[in-house]
Tab-separated table of C-alpha atoms in Angstrom:
chain	number	residue	atom	x	y	z
A	1	MET	CA	-7.012	-9.188	11.403
A	2	PHE	CA	-6.744	-6.225	9.046
A	3	ILE	CA	-3.648	-4.150	9.888
A	4	ASP	CA	-2.822	-1.214	7.634
A	5	GLU	CA	-0.027	0.495	9.568
A	6	SER	CA	3.215	-0.723	11.132
A	7	VAL	CA	6.481	0.787	12.405
A	8	ILE	CA	9.587	-1.354	11.957
A	9	THR	CA	13.370	-1.077	12.117
A	10	VAL	CA	15.430	-2.235	9.133
A	11	SER	CA	19.176	-2.835	9.328
A	12	ALA	CA	21.351	-3.733	6.371
A	13	GLY	CA	24.391	-5.983	6.727
A	14	LYS	CA	27.927	-4.810	7.481
A	15	GLY	CA	30.517	-5.164	4.748
A	16	GLY	CA	33.132	-7.869	5.199
A	17	ASP	CA	36.625	-6.836	6.283
A	18	GLY	CA	39.515	-6.779	3.850
A	19	CYS	CA	42.130	-9.530	4.189
A	20	GLN	CA	45.872	-9.250	4.775
A	21	ALA	CA	47.651	-12.108	3.044
A	22	PHE	CA	50.751	-12.826	0.941
A	23	ARG	CA	51.438	-15.386	-1.743
A	24	ARG	CA	53.101	-18.496	-0.420
A	25	GLU	CA	54.393	-20.390	-3.396
A	26	LYS	CA	57.254	-22.818	-3.773
A	27	PHE	CA	60.461	-21.093	-4.870
A	28	VAL	CA	58.827	-17.655	-4.232
A	29	PRO	CA	59.886	-16.801	-0.683
A	30	MET	CA	58.907	-13.158	-0.960
A	31	GLY	CA	55.461	-13.415	-2.592
A	32	GLY	CA	53.439	-10.262	-3.132
A	33	PRO	CA	50.228	-9.199	-1.345
A	34	ALA	CA	47.259	-11.480	-2.000
A	35	GLY	CA	44.561	-10.323	0.412
A	36	GLY	CA	41.106	-9.987	-1.150
A	37	ASN	CA	38.341	-7.440	-0.529
A	38	GLY	CA	35.404	-8.104	1.753
A	39	GLY	CA	31.928	-8.741	0.377
A	40	ARG	CA	29.097	-6.205	0.423
A	41	GLY	CA	26.626	-6.393	3.263
A	42	GLY	CA	23.110	-7.546	2.419
A	43	HIS	CA	20.431	-4.979	1.515
A	44	VAL	CA	16.968	-4.779	3.064
A	45	ILE	CA	14.495	-4.649	0.174
A	46	LEU	CA	10.769	-3.940	0.138
A	47	GLU	CA	8.767	-5.739	-2.553
A	48	ALA	CA	5.114	-5.181	-3.436
A	49	THR	CA	3.126	-8.367	-3.967
A	50	ASP	CA	-0.469	-9.443	-4.514
A	51	ASN	CA	0.045	-12.419	-2.196
A	52	VAL	CA	-0.062	-10.214	0.909
A	53	GLN	CA	-3.253	-8.289	1.678
A	54	THR	CA	-2.442	-6.574	4.992
A	55	LEU	CA	0.532	-5.653	7.164
A	56	HIS	CA	-0.445	-8.246	9.767
A	57	ASP	CA	2.609	-10.482	9.380
A	58	ILE	CA	4.965	-7.520	9.394
A	59	GLY	CA	3.231	-5.994	12.399
A	60	SER	CA	4.164	-8.980	14.551
A	61	ARG	CA	7.860	-8.526	13.759
A	62	ARG	CA	9.530	-5.243	14.637
A	63	THR	CA	13.078	-5.699	13.334
A	64	PHE	CA	14.425	-6.894	9.998
A	65	LYS	CA	18.154	-7.466	9.483
A	66	ALA	CA	20.221	-8.512	6.484
A	67	ARG	CA	23.349	-10.640	6.727
A	68	GLY	CA	26.830	-9.174	6.718
A	69	GLY	CA	29.327	-9.705	3.902
A	70	GLN	CA	32.042	-12.312	4.235
A	71	PRO	CA	35.654	-11.169	4.831
A	72	GLY	CA	38.108	-11.284	1.972
A	73	GLY	CA	40.344	-14.330	1.599
A	74	ASN	CA	43.877	-15.037	0.521
A	75	GLU	CA	44.821	-15.604	-3.110
A	76	LEU	CA	42.911	-12.404	-3.967
A	77	CYS	CA	39.554	-14.009	-3.131
A	78	THR	CA	36.725	-11.503	-2.636
A	79	GLY	CA	34.340	-12.289	0.203
A	80	LYS	CA	30.786	-13.355	-0.586
A	81	ASN	CA	28.128	-10.639	-0.482
A	82	GLY	CA	25.684	-10.826	2.413
A	83	GLU	CA	22.251	-12.282	1.678
A	84	ASP	CA	19.573	-9.651	1.120
A	85	THR	CA	16.468	-9.568	3.288
A	86	VAL	CA	13.270	-9.095	1.259
A	87	ILE	CA	10.171	-7.781	3.034
A	88	ARG	CA	7.012	-8.466	1.050
A	89	VAL	CA	4.279	-5.867	1.505
A	90	PRO	CA	0.844	-5.345	-0.079
A	91	VAL	CA	0.551	-3.345	-3.275
A	92	GLY	CA	-0.362	0.189	-2.245
A	93	THR	CA	2.065	0.474	0.679
A	94	LEU	CA	3.601	3.853	1.442
A	95	VAL	CA	6.975	3.914	3.194
A	96	LYS	CA	7.804	6.880	5.425
A	97	ASP	CA	10.616	7.848	7.757
A	98	ALA	CA	9.153	7.191	11.207
A	99	GLU	CA	10.786	10.275	12.684
A	100	THR	CA	10.318	12.927	9.985
A	101	GLU	CA	7.303	11.432	8.140
A	102	GLU	CA	9.178	11.988	4.866
A	103	LEU	CA	7.762	9.806	2.091
A	104	LEU	CA	10.511	7.453	0.941
A	105	CYS	CA	8.629	5.404	-1.639
A	106	ASP	CA	5.151	4.398	-2.782
A	107	LEU	CA	4.827	0.790	-3.952
A	108	GLN	CA	1.892	0.744	-6.368
A	109	VAL	CA	2.834	-2.020	-8.822
A	110	THR	CA	3.130	-5.756	-8.279
A	111	GLY	CA	6.800	-6.735	-8.301
A	112	GLU	CA	7.997	-3.197	-7.587
A	113	LYS	CA	11.066	-3.147	-5.316
A	114	PHE	CA	12.814	-0.536	-3.236
A	115	ILE	CA	16.115	-0.829	-1.348
A	116	ILE	CA	15.187	0.694	1.993
A	117	ALA	CA	18.548	0.005	3.667
A	118	LYS	CA	21.756	-0.449	1.674
A	119	GLY	CA	24.403	-2.910	2.767
A	120	GLY	CA	27.809	-1.607	3.773
A	121	LYS	CA	30.705	-1.733	1.307
A	122	GLY	CA	33.284	-4.433	1.808
A	123	GLY	CA	36.697	-3.510	3.179
A	124	LEU	CA	39.824	-3.501	1.005
A	125	GLY	CA	42.436	-6.237	1.170
A	126	ASN	CA	46.125	-5.454	1.261
A	127	ALA	CA	46.510	-6.306	-2.441
A	128	HIS	CA	44.572	-3.114	-3.171
A	129	PHE	CA	47.317	-0.994	-1.627
A	130	LYS	CA	50.233	-2.422	-3.607
A	131	SER	CA	52.245	0.281	-5.401
A	132	ALA	CA	55.634	0.840	-6.983
A	133	THR	CA	56.970	2.132	-3.686
A	134	ASN	CA	55.156	-0.301	-1.393
A	135	ARG	CA	55.500	-3.843	-2.715
A	136	ALA	CA	54.369	-5.559	0.481
A	137	PRO	CA	51.620	-3.449	2.045
A	138	ARG	CA	50.090	-4.618	5.283
A	139	LYS	CA	47.247	-2.128	5.202
A	140	THR	CA	43.623	-3.281	5.027
A	141	THR	CA	40.292	-1.595	5.746
A	142	GLN	CA	37.250	-2.822	7.611
A	143	GLY	CA	33.859	-3.228	6.019
A	144	GLU	CA	31.457	-0.312	6.320
A	145	PRO	CA	28.343	-0.639	8.490
A	146	GLY	CA	25.024	-1.062	6.700
A	147	GLU	CA	22.276	1.533	6.810
A	148	SER	CA	19.671	1.358	9.552
A	149	HIS	CA	16.298	3.112	9.524
A	150	ARG	CA	13.097	3.195	11.513
A	151	ILE	CA	10.260	3.348	9.018
A	152	ARG	CA	6.493	3.543	8.998
A	153	LEU	CA	4.516	1.390	6.566
A	154	GLU	CA	1.045	2.642	5.637
A	155	LEU	CA	-1.273	0.651	3.418
A	156	LYS	CA	-3.639	2.451	1.071
A	157	LEU	CA	-5.626	-0.098	-0.887
A	158	LEU	CA	-5.638	0.241	-4.663
A	159	ALA	CA	-9.190	0.141	-5.965
A	160	ASP	CA	-11.056	1.748	-8.845
A	161	CYS	CA	-14.270	2.598	-7.018
A	162	GLY	CA	-14.778	3.360	-3.331
A	163	LEU	CA	-18.141	2.874	-1.606
A	164	VAL	CA	-18.912	5.513	1.025
A	165	GLY	CA	-22.035	5.834	3.089
A	166	LEU	CA	-23.498	6.066	6.558
A	167	PRO	CA	-23.580	2.936	8.741
A	168	ASN	CA	-26.104	0.312	7.630
A	169	ALA	CA	-26.600	1.862	4.176
A	170	GLY	CA	-26.016	-1.546	2.558
A	171	LYS	CA	-22.538	-1.025	1.108
A	172	SER	CA	-21.334	-4.517	1.984
A	173	SER	CA	-24.498	-6.048	0.576
A	174	LEU	CA	-23.937	-4.165	-2.685
A	175	LEU	CA	-20.345	-5.387	-2.833
A	176	ARG	CA	-21.527	-8.961	-2.312
A	177	ARG	CA	-24.179	-8.570	-5.012
A	178	CYS	CA	-21.782	-7.021	-7.552
A	179	SER	CA	-18.715	-9.196	-7.001
A	180	SER	CA	-17.475	-12.494	-5.614
A	181	ALA	CA	-16.410	-10.834	-2.361
A	182	THR	CA	-18.035	-12.169	0.803
A	183	PRO	CA	-17.957	-9.371	3.376
A	184	LYS	CA	-19.912	-9.800	6.575
A	185	VAL	CA	-23.374	-8.244	6.357
A	186	GLY	CA	-25.969	-7.547	9.013
A	187	ASP	CA	-28.912	-5.335	9.790
A	188	PHE	CA	-27.049	-3.243	12.318
A	189	PRO	CA	-24.449	-0.437	12.168
A	190	PHE	CA	-20.716	-1.184	11.908
A	191	THR	CA	-21.088	-4.734	10.660
A	192	THR	CA	-18.121	-3.800	8.488
A	193	THR	CA	-15.054	-3.252	10.676
A	194	ALA	CA	-12.361	-3.359	7.965
A	195	PRO	CA	-12.104	-2.532	4.247
A	196	ASN	CA	-13.285	-5.185	1.805
A	197	LEU	CA	-12.171	-5.531	-1.807
A	198	GLY	CA	-14.144	-7.129	-4.614
A	199	VAL	CA	-13.621	-7.518	-8.363
A	200	VAL	CA	-16.704	-6.552	-10.376
A	201	SER	CA	-16.855	-8.240	-13.779
A	202	LEU	CA	-19.015	-7.255	-16.745
A	203	GLY	CA	-17.547	-9.828	-19.124
A	204	PRO	CA	-14.156	-10.788	-20.581
A	205	GLY	CA	-11.715	-7.910	-20.239
A	206	SER	CA	-14.254	-5.674	-18.514
A	207	HIS	CA	-13.798	-5.473	-14.769
A	208	PHE	CA	-12.909	-3.081	-11.979
A	209	VAL	CA	-12.028	-3.278	-8.290
A	210	MET	CA	-14.433	-1.957	-5.666
A	211	VAL	CA	-13.620	-1.238	-2.002
A	212	ASP	CA	-16.088	-0.943	0.859
A	213	ILE	CA	-15.058	0.850	4.061
A	214	PRO	CA	-16.890	1.074	7.409
A	215	GLY	CA	-19.757	3.545	7.552
A	216	LEU	CA	-19.070	7.212	8.259
A	217	ILE	CA	-20.754	8.900	11.189
A	218	GLU	CA	-20.824	12.587	12.035
A	219	GLY	CA	-17.345	13.577	13.187
A	220	ALA	CA	-15.598	10.758	11.307
A	221	ALA	CA	-13.033	13.192	9.897
A	222	GLN	CA	-12.048	14.019	13.490
A	223	GLY	CA	-11.651	10.373	14.432
A	224	LYS	CA	-15.132	9.307	15.543
A	225	GLY	CA	-16.418	5.875	14.587
A	226	LEU	CA	-14.586	3.311	12.477
A	227	GLY	CA	-14.598	5.135	9.138
A	228	HIS	CA	-11.818	7.594	9.981
A	229	GLN	CA	-9.320	4.777	10.452
A	230	PHE	CA	-9.940	3.533	6.915
A	231	LEU	CA	-10.702	6.704	4.928
A	232	ARG	CA	-7.178	6.599	3.495
A	233	HIS	CA	-8.195	3.523	1.487
A	234	ILE	CA	-10.435	5.563	-0.808
A	235	GLU	CA	-7.808	8.256	-1.513
A	236	ARG	CA	-6.419	6.307	-4.501
A	237	THR	CA	-9.753	5.398	-6.075
A	238	SER	CA	-10.725	6.838	-9.456
A	239	VAL	CA	-14.421	7.088	-8.571
A	240	LEU	CA	-16.490	7.396	-5.395
A	241	ALA	CA	-19.947	5.840	-5.142
A	242	PHE	CA	-22.082	7.519	-2.482
A	243	ILE	CA	-24.485	4.920	-1.101
A	244	LEU	CA	-27.578	6.410	0.519
A	245	ASP	CA	-29.973	4.423	2.674
A	246	GLY	CA	-33.299	4.360	0.856
A	247	ALA	CA	-35.046	2.945	3.927
A	248	ARG	CA	-34.496	6.266	5.655
A	249	ALA	CA	-35.879	9.585	4.567
A	250	GLU	CA	-33.710	12.664	4.126
A	251	GLU	CA	-31.481	11.405	1.293
A	252	LYS	CA	-30.339	14.970	0.751
A	253	LYS	CA	-29.211	15.216	4.385
A	254	GLN	CA	-27.296	11.923	4.105
A	255	TYR	CA	-25.526	13.113	0.976
A	256	LYS	CA	-24.495	16.447	2.516
A	257	GLN	CA	-23.199	14.721	5.638
A	258	LEU	CA	-21.010	12.418	3.558
A	259	LEU	CA	-19.661	15.355	1.539
A	260	LYS	CA	-18.877	17.207	4.763
A	261	GLU	CA	-16.930	14.311	6.311
A	262	LEU	CA	-14.949	13.581	3.148
A	263	GLY	CA	-14.096	17.241	2.632
A	264	GLU	CA	-12.869	17.636	6.189
A	265	PHE	CA	-10.725	14.505	5.921
A	266	HIS	CA	-9.167	15.513	2.582
A	267	PRO	CA	-10.598	18.225	0.291
A	268	LEU	CA	-9.267	16.474	-2.826
A	269	LEU	CA	-11.761	13.646	-2.233
A	270	LEU	CA	-14.503	16.056	-3.264
A	271	GLU	CA	-12.830	16.500	-6.658
A	272	LYS	CA	-13.161	12.824	-7.562
A	273	PRO	CA	-15.883	11.774	-10.022
A	274	ARG	CA	-18.873	10.536	-8.059
A	275	ILE	CA	-21.876	8.308	-8.528
A	276	LEU	CA	-24.949	8.648	-6.335
A	277	VAL	CA	-26.838	5.479	-5.442
A	278	VAL	CA	-29.952	5.065	-3.332
A	279	ASN	CA	-29.889	1.500	-1.998
A	280	LYS	CA	-32.818	-0.388	-0.419
A	281	SER	CA	-35.023	1.333	-2.959
A	282	ASP	CA	-37.475	-1.565	-2.734
A	283	LEU	CA	-38.539	-0.485	0.765
A	284	ARG	CA	-40.199	2.829	-0.090
A	285	GLU	CA	-41.327	4.945	-3.020
A	286	ILE	CA	-38.738	7.494	-4.117
A	287	ASP	CA	-39.158	10.203	-6.740
A	288	THR	CA	-35.870	9.727	-8.610
A	289	ARG	CA	-36.237	12.748	-10.863
A	290	ALA	CA	-37.086	15.105	-8.017
A	291	LEU	CA	-34.188	13.792	-5.940
A	292	ALA	CA	-31.714	14.131	-8.821
A	293	LYS	CA	-32.906	17.672	-9.488
A	294	SER	CA	-32.602	18.572	-5.811
A	295	LEU	CA	-29.085	17.151	-5.461
A	296	LYS	CA	-27.984	18.282	-8.942
A	297	ILE	CA	-26.524	14.864	-9.777
A	298	PRO	CA	-27.949	11.772	-11.544
A	299	VAL	CA	-29.301	9.173	-9.121
A	300	LEU	CA	-29.274	5.391	-9.475
A	301	MET	CA	-31.724	3.169	-7.609
A	302	THR	CA	-30.577	-0.240	-6.370
A	303	SER	CA	-31.615	-3.047	-4.088
A	304	ALA	CA	-28.948	-5.493	-3.004
A	305	VAL	CA	-31.714	-7.834	-1.845
A	306	THR	CA	-33.827	-8.018	-5.009
A	307	GLY	CA	-31.095	-7.177	-7.530
A	308	GLN	CA	-32.974	-4.142	-8.798
A	309	GLY	CA	-30.676	-1.692	-10.621
A	310	ILE	CA	-27.517	-3.722	-9.948
A	311	GLU	CA	-26.575	-4.222	-13.604
A	312	GLU	CA	-27.085	-0.550	-14.404
A	313	PHE	CA	-24.977	0.394	-11.365
A	314	LYS	CA	-22.172	-1.876	-12.548
A	315	LYS	CA	-22.271	-0.524	-16.100
A	316	VAL	CA	-22.347	3.151	-15.056
A	317	THR	CA	-19.538	2.612	-12.553
A	318	PHE	CA	-17.390	0.729	-15.070
A	319	ALA	CA	-17.848	3.464	-17.686
A	320	THR	CA	-16.951	6.153	-15.144
A	321	VAL	CA	-13.906	4.204	-13.948
A	322	GLU	CA	-12.660	3.639	-17.506
A	323	LYS	CA	-13.000	7.325	-18.238
A	324	ASN	CA	-11.021	8.318	-15.150
A	325	ARG	CA	-8.656	5.397	-14.590
A	326	PRO	CA	-5.039	6.609	-14.203
A	327	ILE	CA	-2.258	5.115	-16.305
A	328	LYS	CA	-0.230	2.760	-14.138
A	329	LYS	CA	3.508	3.275	-14.023
A	330	ASP	CA	6.013	0.540	-14.742
A	331	ALA	CA	7.688	-1.310	-11.914
A	332	TRP	CA	11.094	0.055	-10.975
A	333	LEU	CA	14.009	-0.702	-8.720
A	334	ALA	CA	15.525	2.146	-6.762
């Protein structure tokens, strides 16, 4: 099951308490303070990984806790730090405060980590309070509580090219034809019920990632159909490929409807570089030049069934992606 949103509670560990102890050595009846500090409580850490594709595993677990630090010991022994809890999430996960919706971090790089809840500091042992005027302090402090937050995880897939189109336009078939992905295909609307990713290769060192989302119907930007739920997954793409159904007439009407839904969902989507593709072009005669002139954008003709125009589509998309691909940041640890 594809799950791209989850609300969880994270609680870091409490710091260990400081220890009150005194040296007990032979021939030293009045030994000085020897109580050690408590250990730090464990952090809760989010880590982006390629080994997790959805938030399904996290969605089935609502609370994540880290272990507390160990108390300090005698002979100035510091308690052991609590074990951290690491939550592995898909690359492309946004982390927000569940109450305020404030964006806390955006994990876009494999291996990137973020401490979402810091462990409490360990308490101080009585040795810490020794002074010239107090040679045998009995004061200690308790460990501090760890942070606790209720957070919302939202997955936005990282892909170079997003396929958008009306239901049954053949987006999944194109993805199958262009890559090694195996999305479900069928000759009926809403065969695709979740985003699908595929790597399109044009040779050694030349590849890009393509994502296919469920078809958009009129009113998708307001929540109708399946597309609205997954439109966020094309927000990060460098290029959008508009897939029109060549088996239908009114390509111009299809194109305008897609522009309308994308613009209403997020106006910035209309600023992305776009490629226009008429799929199923083997089913009827289409005047490519007239259509391109009418829509004021170059038009590619493809057929996922026969393979017509697939190589040209891949090459044009790759060139457009390379021209507009953002520079990825380095992984960091907050």
